[in-house]
Coordinates of C-alpha atoms (C1' of nucleotides) in Angstrom, one line a residue:
Chain H
X1035 CA 0.0 0.0 0.0
X1036 CA 1.2 3.4 -0.9
X1037 CA 0.6 6.7 0.6
X1038 CA -0.3 9.8 -1.3
X1039 CA -1.4 13.6 -0.8
X1040 CA -4.0 15.2 -3.0
X1041 CA -4.7 18.9 -3.1
X1042 CA -8.1 20.4 -3.5
X1043 CA -9.0 24.0 -3.4
X1044 CA -11.9 24.1 -0.8
X1045 CA -13.8 26.8 -2.9
X1046 CA -13.9 24.4 -5.7
X1047 CA -14.2 21.2 -3.8
X1048 CA -13.8 20.7 -0.1
X1049 CA -13.7 17.9 2.6
X1050 CA -17.3 19.2 3.2
X1051 CA -18.2 18.4 -0.3
X1052 CA -16.7 15.2 -0.2
X1053 CA -18.3 14.3 3.0
X1054 CA -21.7 15.3 1.5
X1055 CA -21.1 13.1 -1.6
X1056 CA -22.8 9.9 -2.0
X1057 CA -21.1 7.0 -0.3
X1058 CA -18.5 9.9 0.7
X1059 CA -16.8 9.0 -2.7
X1060 CA -15.9 11.0 -5.6
X1061 CA -14.0 10.8 -8.9
X1062 CA -10.9 12.9 -8.7
X1063 CA -11.4 14.6 -11.9
X1064 CA -9.9 17.8 -13.4
X1065 CA -6.2 16.9 -13.0
X1066 CA -4.4 18.4 -16.0
X1067 CA -0.8 17.8 -15.2
X1068 CA 1.1 14.9 -16.6
X1069 CA 3.3 14.1 -13.7
X1070 CA 0.1 14.0 -11.6
X1071 CA -1.7 11.9 -14.0
X1072 CA 1.1 9.4 -14.2
X1073 CA 1.0 8.8 -10.2
X1074 CA -2.7 8.2 -10.8
X1075 CA -2.5 6.0 -13.8
X1076 CA 0.6 4.1 -13.0
X1077 CA 1.2 4.0 -9.2
X1078 CA -2.1 4.2 -7.5
X1079 CA -3.9 1.1 -6.3
X1080 CA -7.1 0.4 -4.6
X1081 CA -6.5 0.6 -0.9
X1082 CA -3.9 3.3 -1.0
X1083 CA -4.1 6.0 1.6
X1084 CA -4.5 9.8 0.6
X1085 CA -4.1 12.8 2.6
X1086 CA -6.5 15.5 1.5
X1087 CA -5.0 19.0 1.6
X1088 CA -6.8 22.2 1.2
X1089 CA -4.8 24.7 -1.0
X1090 CA -5.2 28.4 -2.2
X1091 CA -7.2 29.2 0.9
X1092 CA -7.0 31.0 4.3
X1093 CA -5.4 28.1 6.2
X1094 CA -3.8 25.6 3.9
X1095 CA -3.9 22.4 5.7
X1096 CA -4.2 18.7 5.5
X1097 CA -7.9 18.1 6.5
X1098 CA -8.5 14.6 6.2
X1099 CA -7.7 11.1 5.0
X1100 CA -9.0 9.3 2.1
X1101 CA -8.5 5.8 0.4
X1102 CA -8.3 4.8 -3.1
X1103 CA -11.6 2.9 -4.1
X1104 CA -11.1 2.4 -7.9
X1105 CA -8.2 2.7 -10.1
X1106 CA -7.6 5.1 -13.0
X1107 CA -10.3 5.6 -15.6
X1108 CA -10.5 8.1 -18.5
X1109 CA -11.5 11.4 -16.9
X1110 CA -14.9 12.3 -18.3
X1111 CA -14.6 15.9 -17.9
X1112 CA -11.7 16.1 -20.2
X1113 CA -14.1 14.7 -23.0
X1114 CA -17.1 17.0 -22.3
X1115 CA -17.1 20.2 -24.2
X1116 CA -19.4 21.8 -21.8
X1117 CA -17.1 21.0 -18.9
X1118 CA -14.7 23.7 -17.7
X1119 CA -12.0 21.0 -17.7
X1120 CA -12.8 20.0 -21.4
X1121 CA -9.5 19.3 -23.4
X1122 CA -10.2 19.6 -27.1
X1123 CA -6.8 17.7 -27.7
X1124 CA -7.7 14.6 -25.8
X1125 CA -8.6 12.1 -28.1
X1126 CA -11.9 10.0 -27.1
X1127 CA -10.2 6.9 -28.6
X1128 CA -7.1 7.6 -26.4
X1129 CA -8.1 9.6 -23.5
X1130 CA -5.1 11.8 -22.2
X1131 CA -6.3 12.4 -18.7
X1132 CA -7.4 9.7 -16.0
X1133 CA -9.1 10.1 -12.7
X1134 CA -9.2 7.6 -9.8
X1135 CA -12.0 7.3 -7.2
X1136 CA -11.7 8.2 -3.5
X1137 CA -13.6 7.8 -0.5
X1138 CA -13.4 9.9 2.6
X1139 CA -12.0 7.8 5.5
X1140 CA -11.4 10.3 8.2
X1141 CA -11.9 13.9 9.1
X1142 CA -9.2 15.3 11.2
X1143 CA -10.6 17.1 14.3
X1144 CA -8.1 19.8 13.8
X1145 CA -6.6 20.4 10.2
X1146 CA -2.9 20.1 10.2
X1147 CA -1.8 23.3 8.9
X1148 CA 0.9 24.0 6.5
X1149 CA 2.6 26.0 9.2
X1150 CA 2.4 22.9 11.5
X1151 CA 3.9 20.8 8.7
X1152 CA 6.7 23.3 8.0
X1153 CA 7.6 23.6 11.7
X1154 CA 8.1 19.6 11.9
X1155 CA 11.7 18.7 11.4
X1156 CA 10.6 15.2 10.8
X1157 CA 8.8 16.4 7.8
X1158 CA 11.6 18.4 6.2
X1159 CA 11.8 16.4 3.1
X1160 CA 8.0 16.2 2.4
X1161 CA 7.5 16.9 -1.4
X1162 CA 4.5 19.2 -0.5
X1163 CA 7.0 21.6 1.3
X1164 CA 9.4 21.8 -1.4
X1165 CA 9.9 25.3 -3.0
X1166 CA 7.9 25.7 -5.9
X1167 CA 6.1 22.5 -5.5
X1168 CA 2.9 22.8 -7.7
X1169 CA 1.8 19.0 -8.1
X1170 CA -1.7 18.3 -7.1
X1171 CA -1.0 14.5 -6.8
X1172 CA 2.2 13.5 -5.1
X1173 CA 3.5 10.5 -3.2
X1174 CA 4.2 10.6 0.7
X1175 CA 6.6 8.3 2.3
X1176 CA 5.2 5.9 5.0
X1177 CA 7.3 7.7 7.6
X1178 CA 5.9 11.1 6.5
X1179 CA 2.4 9.7 6.5
X1180 CA 2.5 8.2 9.8
X1181 CA 4.0 11.4 11.1
X1182 CA 1.3 13.5 9.6
X1183 CA -1.5 11.2 11.1
X1184 CA 0.2 11.5 14.3
X1185 CA -0.3 15.2 14.3
X1186 CA -3.8 15.0 13.8
Chain D
dG25 C1' -2.9 41.3 -5.6
dC26 C1' 1.8 40.1 -5.9
dC27 C1' 5.3 37.2 -7.3
dA28 C1' 8.3 33.2 -7.7
dA29 C1' 8.3 28.8 -9.7
dC30 C1' 7.4 25.9 -13.2
dG31 C1' 4.8 23.8 -17.2
dT32 C1' 3.3 24.3 -21.8
dT33 C1' 3.2 26.4 -26.3
dG34 C1' 4.8 27.5 -30.5
dG35 C1' 8.1 30.1 -33.7
dC36 C1' 12.2 29.1 -35.7
Chain I
dG295 C1' 15.4 20.7 -30.1
dC296 C1' 15.9 25.2 -28.4
dC297 C1' 13.9 29.0 -25.9
dA298 C1' 11.0 33.1 -25.2
dA299 C1' 6.5 34.1 -24.1
dC300 C1' 2.8 32.9 -21.6
dG301 C1' -0.5 30.7 -18.3
dT302 C1' -1.2 28.6 -13.9
dT303 C1' -0.2 27.5 -9.1
dG304 C1' -0.4 28.7 -4.5
dG305 C1' 1.8 30.9 -0.6
dC306 C1' 2.0 35.2 1.4

DNA sequence: GCCAACGTTGGC
DNA sequence: GCCAACGTTGGC
């Protein structure tokens, strides 16, 4: 089992939205970055644990824990001309973008803020904390994962 | 709203 | 294949 972190802007899709979704599940669509796509397509498996991170908001933080409940499928939003994430260059015969399905497992009683993460020496190497990091889907080591969970 | 970082695009 | 221009991300 692997560990991951996925970002979402809460104004677009928050942990509240996920909590309110049927079965507390959602398709993680809209990812339009090749590296992030490759992680979802090639390395994510059912049962993997995923930290949910709120970005571009007042208090950026890890807010909950999700699990992968279905592996990568073609991202339907890339093929829908009416969708804001439509990609005219994605060929329906060979879809360029994929999405996994995730389920909310846990809401953390207190969000683990970016500030908290940064102040923890044990998390110094975390990819999320690297300068210039913009990936919305990234791996987390088991040690980092356990450490973050311990802070919740 | 600013701006650094970085990915993508497209002309050559 | 290079690289400048441009767009996006995301913390502050």
